[in-house]
GROMACS .gro file of N, CA and C in nm:
model
  192
    1MET      N    1   0.682  -0.859   0.656
    1MET     CA    2   0.586  -0.937   0.580
    1MET      C    3   0.492  -0.840   0.509
    2LYS      N    4   0.478  -0.858   0.379
    2LYS     CA    5   0.393  -0.771   0.299
    2LYS      C    6   0.247  -0.812   0.315
    3LYS      N    7   0.159  -0.713   0.318
    3LYS     CA    8   0.016  -0.738   0.325
    3LYS      C    9  -0.053  -0.666   0.210
    4LEU      N   10  -0.161  -0.724   0.163
    4LEU     CA   11  -0.236  -0.668   0.052
    4LEU      C   12  -0.347  -0.578   0.106
    5TYR      N   13  -0.347  -0.453   0.059
    5TYR     CA   14  -0.449  -0.356   0.097
    5TYR      C   15  -0.499  -0.286  -0.028
    6ARG      N   16  -0.621  -0.236  -0.024
    6ARG     CA   17  -0.669  -0.150  -0.131
    6ARG      C   18  -0.598  -0.016  -0.117
    7SER      N   19  -0.549   0.035  -0.225
    7SER     CA   20  -0.470   0.158  -0.223
    7SER      C   21  -0.558   0.280  -0.201
    8SER      N   22  -0.506   0.373  -0.124
    8SER     CA   23  -0.578   0.500  -0.106
    8SER      C   24  -0.521   0.608  -0.197
    9THR      N   25  -0.403   0.585  -0.254
    9THR     CA   26  -0.342   0.684  -0.342
    9THR      C   27  -0.359   0.649  -0.490
   10GLN      N   28  -0.354   0.522  -0.526
   10GLN     CA   29  -0.369   0.478  -0.665
   10GLN      C   30  -0.510   0.427  -0.688
   11ARG      N   31  -0.609   0.505  -0.653
   11ARG     CA   32  -0.748   0.461  -0.654
   11ARG      C   33  -0.822   0.526  -0.770
   12MET      N   34  -0.896   0.445  -0.846
   12MET     CA   35  -0.988   0.497  -0.946
   12MET      C   36  -1.131   0.460  -0.909
   13VAL      N   37  -1.154   0.335  -0.872
   13VAL     CA   38  -1.287   0.292  -0.829
   13VAL      C   39  -1.281   0.252  -0.682
   14ALA      N   40  -1.223   0.137  -0.653
   14ALA     CA   41  -1.216   0.091  -0.515
   14ALA      C   42  -1.073   0.075  -0.464
   15GLY      N   43  -0.975   0.090  -0.552
   15GLY     CA   44  -0.836   0.079  -0.511
   15GLY      C   45  -0.779  -0.061  -0.514
   16VAL      N   46  -0.854  -0.156  -0.571
   16VAL     CA   47  -0.807  -0.295  -0.575
   16VAL      C   48  -0.685  -0.307  -0.666
   17LEU      N   49  -0.693  -0.255  -0.786
   17LEU     CA   50  -0.581  -0.266  -0.880
   17LEU      C   51  -0.460  -0.188  -0.831
   18GLY      N   52  -0.482  -0.073  -0.769
   18GLY     CA   53  -0.372   0.003  -0.712
   18GLY      C   54  -0.305  -0.072  -0.598
   19GLY      N   55  -0.386  -0.141  -0.517
   19GLY     CA   56  -0.330  -0.221  -0.409
   19GLY      C   57  -0.250  -0.339  -0.460
   20LEU      N   58  -0.299  -0.403  -0.565
   20LEU     CA   59  -0.223  -0.513  -0.625
   20LEU      C   60  -0.091  -0.463  -0.684
   21ALA      N   61  -0.094  -0.348  -0.747
   21ALA     CA   62   0.027  -0.291  -0.805
   21ALA      C   63   0.129  -0.258  -0.696
   22GLU      N   64   0.083  -0.202  -0.585
   22GLU     CA   65   0.175  -0.171  -0.476
   22GLU      C   66   0.229  -0.298  -0.412
   23TYR      N   67   0.146  -0.401  -0.401
   23TYR     CA   68   0.189  -0.527  -0.340
   23TYR      C   69   0.298  -0.594  -0.425
   24PHE      N   70   0.278  -0.597  -0.557
   24PHE     CA   71   0.375  -0.661  -0.646
   24PHE      C   72   0.483  -0.566  -0.695
   25ASN      N   73   0.478  -0.438  -0.651
   25ASN     CA   74   0.576  -0.338  -0.689
   25ASN      C   75   0.586  -0.322  -0.841
   26VAL      N   76   0.468  -0.308  -0.903
   26VAL     CA   77   0.456  -0.292  -1.048
   26VAL      C   78   0.375  -0.166  -1.074
   27ASP      N   79   0.395  -0.104  -1.189
   27ASP     CA   80   0.318   0.015  -1.224
   27ASP      C   81   0.170  -0.019  -1.234
   28VAL      N   82   0.086   0.064  -1.178
   28VAL     CA   83  -0.058   0.039  -1.173
   28VAL      C   84  -0.118   0.037  -1.314
   29THR      N   85  -0.057   0.105  -1.408
   29THR     CA   86  -0.108   0.108  -1.546
   29THR      C   87  -0.108  -0.032  -1.607
   30ILE      N   88  -0.010  -0.112  -1.574
   30ILE     CA   89  -0.002  -0.248  -1.627
   30ILE      C   90  -0.121  -0.330  -1.577
   31PHE      N   91  -0.152  -0.319  -1.450
   31PHE     CA   92  -0.267  -0.391  -1.396
   31PHE      C   93  -0.397  -0.341  -1.458
   32ARG      N   94  -0.408  -0.212  -1.480
   32ARG     CA   95  -0.530  -0.158  -1.539
   32ARG      C   96  -0.547  -0.203  -1.683
   33LEU      N   97  -0.438  -0.208  -1.760
   33LEU     CA   98  -0.447  -0.256  -1.898
   33LEU      C   99  -0.485  -0.403  -1.904
   34ILE      N  100  -0.425  -0.484  -1.819
   34ILE     CA  101  -0.460  -0.626  -1.813
   34ILE      C  102  -0.605  -0.643  -1.774
   35PHE      N  103  -0.651  -0.563  -1.679
   35PHE     CA  104  -0.790  -0.570  -1.635
   35PHE      C  105  -0.885  -0.537  -1.749
   36ILE      N  106  -0.856  -0.434  -1.827
   36ILE     CA  107  -0.942  -0.395  -1.939
   36ILE      C  108  -0.947  -0.505  -2.045
   37VAL      N  109  -0.833  -0.563  -2.077
   37VAL     CA  110  -0.829  -0.672  -2.176
   37VAL      C  111  -0.911  -0.791  -2.127
   38LEU      N  112  -0.891  -0.829  -2.002
   38LEU     CA  113  -0.967  -0.942  -1.948
   38LEU      C  114  -1.115  -0.910  -1.934
   39LEU      N  115  -1.146  -0.785  -1.912
   39LEU     CA  116  -1.285  -0.743  -1.900
   39LEU      C  117  -1.360  -0.765  -2.031
   40PHE      N  118  -1.295  -0.740  -2.143
   40PHE     CA  119  -1.358  -0.764  -2.272
   40PHE      C  120  -1.376  -0.913  -2.299
   41LEU      N  121  -1.289  -0.996  -2.244
   41LEU     CA  122  -1.298  -1.140  -2.268
   41LEU      C  123  -1.406  -1.206  -2.184
   42SER      N  124  -1.416  -1.166  -2.059
   42SER     CA  125  -1.517  -1.228  -1.972
   42SER      C  126  -1.569  -1.123  -1.874
   43PHE      N  127  -1.662  -1.043  -1.918
   43PHE     CA  128  -1.710  -0.928  -1.843
   43PHE      C  129  -1.768  -0.966  -1.707
   44PHE      N  130  -1.865  -1.054  -1.706
   44PHE     CA  131  -1.938  -1.084  -1.584
   44PHE      C  132  -1.849  -1.147  -1.477
   45THR      N  133  -1.768  -1.244  -1.514
   45THR     CA  134  -1.681  -1.313  -1.419
   45THR      C  135  -1.579  -1.218  -1.357
   46LEU      N  136  -1.513  -1.140  -1.439
   46LEU     CA  137  -1.412  -1.048  -1.388
   46LEU      C  138  -1.474  -0.939  -1.302
   47LEU      N  139  -1.592  -0.894  -1.339
   47LEU     CA  140  -1.660  -0.793  -1.259
   47LEU      C  141  -1.696  -0.848  -1.121
   48LEU      N  142  -1.740  -0.972  -1.113
   48LEU     CA  143  -1.770  -1.034  -0.984
   48LEU      C  144  -1.644  -1.050  -0.898
   49ILE      N  145  -1.534  -1.089  -0.962
   49ILE     CA  146  -1.408  -1.106  -0.890
   49ILE      C  147  -1.361  -0.971  -0.835
   50TYR      N  148  -1.373  -0.864  -0.914
   50TYR     CA  149  -1.331  -0.731  -0.870
   50TYR      C  150  -1.417  -0.684  -0.753
   51LEU      N  151  -1.547  -0.703  -0.763
   51LEU     CA  152  -1.636  -0.661  -0.655
   51LEU      C  153  -1.610  -0.740  -0.527
   52ALA      N  154  -1.584  -0.869  -0.540
   52ALA     CA  155  -1.552  -0.950  -0.422
   52ALA      C  156  -1.422  -0.903  -0.358
   53ALA      N  157  -1.323  -0.871  -0.441
   53ALA     CA  158  -1.194  -0.823  -0.388
   53ALA      C  159  -1.212  -0.688  -0.319
   54ALA      N  160  -1.299  -0.603  -0.373
   54ALA     CA  161  -1.321  -0.473  -0.312
   54ALA      C  162  -1.381  -0.485  -0.172
   55PHE      N  163  -1.459  -0.589  -0.149
   55PHE     CA  164  -1.517  -0.610  -0.017
   55PHE      C  165  -1.426  -0.689   0.077
   56ILE      N  166  -1.345  -0.778   0.023
   56ILE     CA  167  -1.262  -0.866   0.105
   56ILE      C  168  -1.130  -0.798   0.146
   57ILE      N  169  -1.063  -0.732   0.054
   57ILE     CA  170  -0.934  -0.671   0.082
   57ILE      C  171  -0.956  -0.544   0.165
   58PRO      N  172  -0.889  -0.532   0.278
   58PRO     CA  173  -0.909  -0.414   0.364
   58PRO      C  174  -0.852  -0.289   0.300
   59ASP      N  175  -0.909  -0.176   0.334
   59ASP     CA  176  -0.863  -0.048   0.284
   59ASP      C  177  -0.739  -0.005   0.361
   60GLU      N  178  -0.643   0.051   0.291
   60GLU     CA  179  -0.516   0.094   0.350
   60GLU      C  180  -0.540   0.200   0.459
   61ARG      N  181  -0.637   0.287   0.440
   61ARG     CA  182  -0.664   0.394   0.536
   61ARG      C  183  -0.723   0.337   0.667
   62ASP      N  184  -0.787   0.222   0.661
   62ASP     CA  185  -0.845   0.162   0.783
   62ASP      C  186  -0.739   0.096   0.870
   63VAL      N  187  -0.627   0.058   0.811
   63VAL     CA  188  -0.525  -0.016   0.884
   63VAL      C  189  -0.429   0.077   0.955
   64TYR      N  190  -0.390   0.185   0.890
   64TYR     CA  191  -0.288   0.274   0.948
   64TYR      C  192  -0.353   0.384   1.023
   0.00000   0.00000   0.00000
């Protein structure tokens, strides 16, 4: 069973996008590009969602 963790290797800020990329087995660049595009469309909402995910999703280094 796959679990979602913040990435410790594909990390730029908190590792949320890297963790999503590892979970869905997609290149992290795709998630980062989508994030930047959505950030321009709705800055405040997406920033709150990212910060909430950074606190809710456990760090990969804490689990292993």
